[in-house]
Amino acid sequence: CNEVLGACPYTATITPEQTEKKKPKSEAPSKDDKGPVFRVVAATWLSQVVQEERDWVTFHYEEVNEVSKRLMTIMNLMATRLQPCSTLRMGSINVVRNDIPAPFGEFTKANTIALWKASNKYEPAFMKDVEESQGYIAAFSLLNFIFSAANHPDTKQCMSEIQSSMSEEEVTWLRDFNSAPKDEL
């Protein structure tokens, strides 16, 4: 070893703990989740949202508060109405308790609604102004967002059939319904 040239080798000790990949934070998956808004967790993100050949709408939240409750009301309403669409799923994920796998987690933040397209999960669509709305979005706005962003042909067909079967009263109700209690309107 030539210490003058600084060419002497040195050793480092690597422990087994250092070589293990850090497992992402994940809540336990639900065993019998029947929807209509499915609970998505980090451990099931890839098998549910990414690998399924269907459009997925996900609501990302940090904590259960008034904003997230309002948005979940709208998500439940639309998920129930859109249940006949077998190529569309709707879910929610707590982004504090779950580390969404890369690169998908890099796209998301709390109080957002995203649509992960059936044909390309790497180009999600995001509903505008959700965070700024404090959860007061019209149900019809969510319906239009899903219709415009979804790209599975069967989802489009199913949603077209649902929309064309709606009465004027239902359309008006969906436009007016924004989950705000009457005294807050």
GROMACS .gro file of C-alpha atoms in nm:
model
  185
    1CYS     CA    1   0.000   0.000   0.000
    2ASN     CA    2   0.139   0.337  -0.093
    3GLU     CA    3   0.021   0.577   0.177
    4VAL     CA    4   0.202   0.869   0.015
    5LEU     CA    5  -0.013   0.842  -0.297
    6GLY     CA    6  -0.325   0.780  -0.088
    7ALA     CA    7  -0.389   0.455  -0.269
    8CYS     CA    8  -0.445   0.237   0.034
    9PRO     CA    9  -0.781   0.057   0.037
   10TYR     CA   10  -1.012   0.091   0.333
   11THR     CA   11  -1.304  -0.112   0.442
   12ALA     CA   12  -1.652  -0.016   0.548
   13THR     CA   13  -1.898  -0.219   0.743
   14ILE     CA   14  -2.248  -0.246   0.602
   15THR     CA   15  -2.511  -0.388   0.830
   16PRO     CA   16  -2.802  -0.602   0.704
   17GLU     CA   17  -3.041  -0.326   0.816
   18GLN     CA   18  -2.875  -0.083   0.574
   19THR     CA   19  -2.921  -0.315   0.278
   20GLU     CA   20  -3.291  -0.375   0.332
   21LYS     CA   21  -3.511  -0.141   0.137
   22LYS     CA   22  -3.727   0.074   0.353
   23LYS     CA   23  -4.079  -0.057   0.322
   24PRO     CA   24  -4.330   0.211   0.238
   25LYS     CA   25  -4.576   0.308   0.507
   26SER     CA   26  -4.908   0.136   0.452
   27GLU     CA   27  -5.228   0.083   0.639
   28ALA     CA   28  -5.362  -0.271   0.643
   29PRO     CA   29  -5.576  -0.350   0.337
   30SER     CA   30  -5.947  -0.402   0.387
   31LYS     CA   31  -6.046  -0.767   0.369
   32ASP     CA   32  -6.402  -0.729   0.246
   33ASP     CA   33  -6.424  -0.382   0.092
   34LYS     CA   34  -6.729  -0.372  -0.134
   35GLY     CA   35  -6.720  -0.002  -0.219
   36PRO     CA   36  -6.871   0.202  -0.372
   37VAL     CA   37  -6.560   0.407  -0.276
   38PHE     CA   38  -6.286   0.153  -0.218
   39ARG     CA   39  -6.021   0.206   0.048
   40VAL     CA   40  -5.683   0.205  -0.126
   41VAL     CA   41  -5.360   0.162   0.071
   42ALA     CA   42  -4.995   0.172  -0.033
   43ALA     CA   43  -4.964  -0.208  -0.014
   44THR     CA   44  -5.243  -0.253  -0.270
   45TRP     CA   45  -5.186   0.059  -0.484
   46LEU     CA   46  -5.004  -0.124  -0.765
   47SER     CA   47  -5.242  -0.421  -0.781
   48GLN     CA   48  -5.554  -0.205  -0.758
   49VAL     CA   49  -5.495   0.127  -0.926
   50VAL     CA   50  -5.201   0.061  -1.158
   51GLN     CA   51  -5.236  -0.298  -1.277
   52GLU     CA   52  -5.613  -0.314  -1.320
   53GLU     CA   53  -5.719  -0.230  -1.673
   54ARG     CA   54  -5.983   0.019  -1.568
   55ASP     CA   55  -6.008   0.388  -1.497
   56TRP     CA   56  -5.952   0.470  -1.128
   57VAL     CA   57  -6.065   0.790  -0.957
   58THR     CA   58  -5.882   0.845  -0.628
   59PHE     CA   59  -5.942   1.099  -0.354
   60HIS     CA   60  -5.624   1.177  -0.159
   61TYR     CA   61  -5.662   1.315   0.193
   62GLU     CA   62  -5.448   1.376   0.503
   63GLU     CA   63  -5.700   1.359   0.782
   64VAL     CA   64  -6.069   1.324   0.838
   65ASN     CA   65  -6.195   1.680   0.869
   66GLU     CA   66  -6.480   1.888   0.731
   67VAL     CA   67  -6.314   1.927   0.388
   68SER     CA   68  -6.243   1.556   0.346
   69LYS     CA   69  -6.593   1.468   0.470
   70ARG     CA   70  -6.750   1.697   0.209
   71LEU     CA   71  -6.536   1.550  -0.068
   72MET     CA   72  -6.610   1.193   0.044
   73THR     CA   73  -6.983   1.274   0.032
   74ILE     CA   74  -6.946   1.373  -0.333
   75MET     CA   75  -6.724   1.070  -0.408
   76ASN     CA   76  -6.979   0.832  -0.250
   77LEU     CA   77  -7.265   0.992  -0.440
   78MET     CA   78  -7.088   0.959  -0.775
   79ALA     CA   79  -6.949   0.611  -0.702
   80THR     CA   80  -7.298   0.489  -0.622
   81ARG     CA   81  -7.440   0.646  -0.939
   82LEU     CA   82  -7.157   0.506  -1.153
   83GLN     CA   83  -7.151   0.152  -1.010
   84PRO     CA   84  -7.289   0.003  -1.335
   85CYS     CA   85  -6.962   0.104  -1.504
   86SER     CA   86  -6.748  -0.207  -1.447
   87THR     CA   87  -6.437  -0.046  -1.597
   88LEU     CA   88  -6.443   0.243  -1.349
   89ARG     CA   89  -6.348   0.228  -0.982
   90MET     CA   90  -6.340   0.501  -0.722
   91GLY     CA   91  -6.122   0.496  -0.412
   92SER     CA   92  -5.974   0.703  -0.132
   93ILE     CA   93  -5.629   0.697   0.023
   94ASN     CA   94  -5.485   0.863   0.333
   95VAL     CA   95  -5.156   1.012   0.211
   96VAL     CA   96  -5.017   1.051   0.565
   97ARG     CA   97  -5.060   0.686   0.657
   98ASN     CA   98  -4.967   0.550   0.314
   99ASP     CA   99  -4.658   0.610   0.100
  100ILE     CA  100  -4.790   0.576  -0.253
  101PRO     CA  101  -4.522   0.393  -0.455
  102ALA     CA  102  -4.297   0.597  -0.684
  103PRO     CA  103  -4.347   0.751  -0.928
  104PHE     CA  104  -4.722   0.772  -0.857
  105GLY     CA  105  -4.686   0.933  -0.515
  106GLU     CA  106  -4.492   1.219  -0.668
  107PHE     CA  107  -4.804   1.331  -0.854
  108THR     CA  108  -5.031   1.356  -0.554
  109LYS     CA  109  -5.096   1.570  -0.250
  110ALA     CA  110  -5.375   1.594   0.004
  111ASN     CA  111  -5.724   1.707  -0.096
  112THR     CA  112  -5.685   1.616  -0.460
  113ILE     CA  113  -5.896   1.402  -0.688
  114ALA     CA  114  -5.707   1.219  -0.961
  115LEU     CA  115  -5.814   0.994  -1.245
  116TRP     CA  116  -5.565   0.723  -1.337
  117LYS     CA  117  -5.646   0.636  -1.697
  118ALA     CA  118  -5.693   0.273  -1.795
  119SER     CA  119  -5.454   0.303  -2.090
  120ASN     CA  120  -5.181   0.511  -1.926
  121LYS     CA  121  -5.142   0.525  -1.547
  122TYR     CA  122  -4.836   0.749  -1.589
  123GLU     CA  123  -5.043   1.047  -1.708
  124PRO     CA  124  -5.311   1.102  -1.445
  125ALA     CA  125  -5.567   1.377  -1.476
  126PHE     CA  126  -5.638   1.602  -1.176
  127MET     CA  127  -5.962   1.779  -1.100
  128LYS     CA  128  -5.893   2.153  -1.082
  129ASP     CA  129  -5.961   2.372  -0.780
  130VAL     CA  130  -6.046   2.087  -0.540
  131GLU     CA  131  -5.813   2.208  -0.265
  132GLU     CA  132  -5.918   2.571  -0.307
  133SER     CA  133  -6.288   2.478  -0.296
  134GLN     CA  134  -6.265   2.360   0.066
  135GLY     CA  135  -6.458   2.054  -0.048
  136TYR     CA  136  -6.751   2.246  -0.195
  137ILE     CA  137  -6.755   2.101  -0.544
  138ALA     CA  138  -7.073   2.026  -0.733
  139ALA     CA  139  -7.146   1.659  -0.787
  140PHE     CA  140  -7.202   1.735  -1.154
  141SER     CA  141  -6.849   1.883  -1.176
  142LEU     CA  142  -6.704   1.553  -1.057
  143LEU     CA  143  -6.920   1.364  -1.305
  144ASN     CA  144  -6.799   1.587  -1.590
  145PHE     CA  145  -6.436   1.553  -1.477
  146ILE     CA  146  -6.461   1.173  -1.482
  147PHE     CA  147  -6.638   1.172  -1.819
  148SER     CA  148  -6.378   1.398  -1.979
  149ALA     CA  149  -6.070   1.230  -1.827
  150ALA     CA  150  -6.162   0.860  -1.841
  151ASN     CA  151  -6.033   0.679  -2.146
  152HIS     CA  152  -6.146   0.318  -2.124
  153PRO     CA  153  -6.397   0.279  -2.411
  154ASP     CA  154  -6.639   0.085  -2.189
  155THR     CA  155  -6.624   0.355  -1.920
  156LYS     CA  156  -6.704   0.621  -2.179
  157GLN     CA  157  -6.993   0.415  -2.318
  158CYS     CA  158  -7.137   0.339  -1.974
  159MET     CA  159  -7.112   0.701  -1.861
  160SER     CA  160  -7.276   0.821  -2.183
  161GLU     CA  161  -7.566   0.585  -2.120
  162ILE     CA  162  -7.600   0.704  -1.759
  163GLN     CA  163  -7.586   1.071  -1.855
  164SER     CA  164  -7.841   1.029  -2.136
  165SER     CA  165  -8.078   0.849  -1.900
  166MET     CA  166  -8.073   1.132  -1.645
  167SER     CA  167  -8.384   1.340  -1.608
  168GLU     CA  168  -8.365   1.720  -1.606
  169GLU     CA  169  -8.447   1.710  -1.234
  170GLU     CA  170  -8.153   1.478  -1.162
  171VAL     CA  171  -7.914   1.691  -1.366
  172THR     CA  172  -8.032   2.005  -1.184
  173TRP     CA  173  -7.998   1.830  -0.849
  174LEU     CA  174  -7.641   1.716  -0.932
  175ARG     CA  175  -7.547   2.069  -1.042
  176ASP     CA  176  -7.684   2.214  -0.720
  177PHE     CA  177  -7.560   1.948  -0.480
  178ASN     CA  178  -7.222   2.045  -0.338
  179SER     CA  179  -7.233   1.882   0.007
  180ALA     CA  180  -7.265   2.214   0.188
  181PRO     CA  181  -7.507   2.218   0.477
  182LYS     CA  182  -7.802   2.446   0.400
  183ASP     CA  183  -7.681   2.715   0.644
  184GLU     CA  184  -7.344   2.735   0.466
  185LEU     CA  185  -7.486   2.797   0.117
   0.00000   0.00000   0.00000
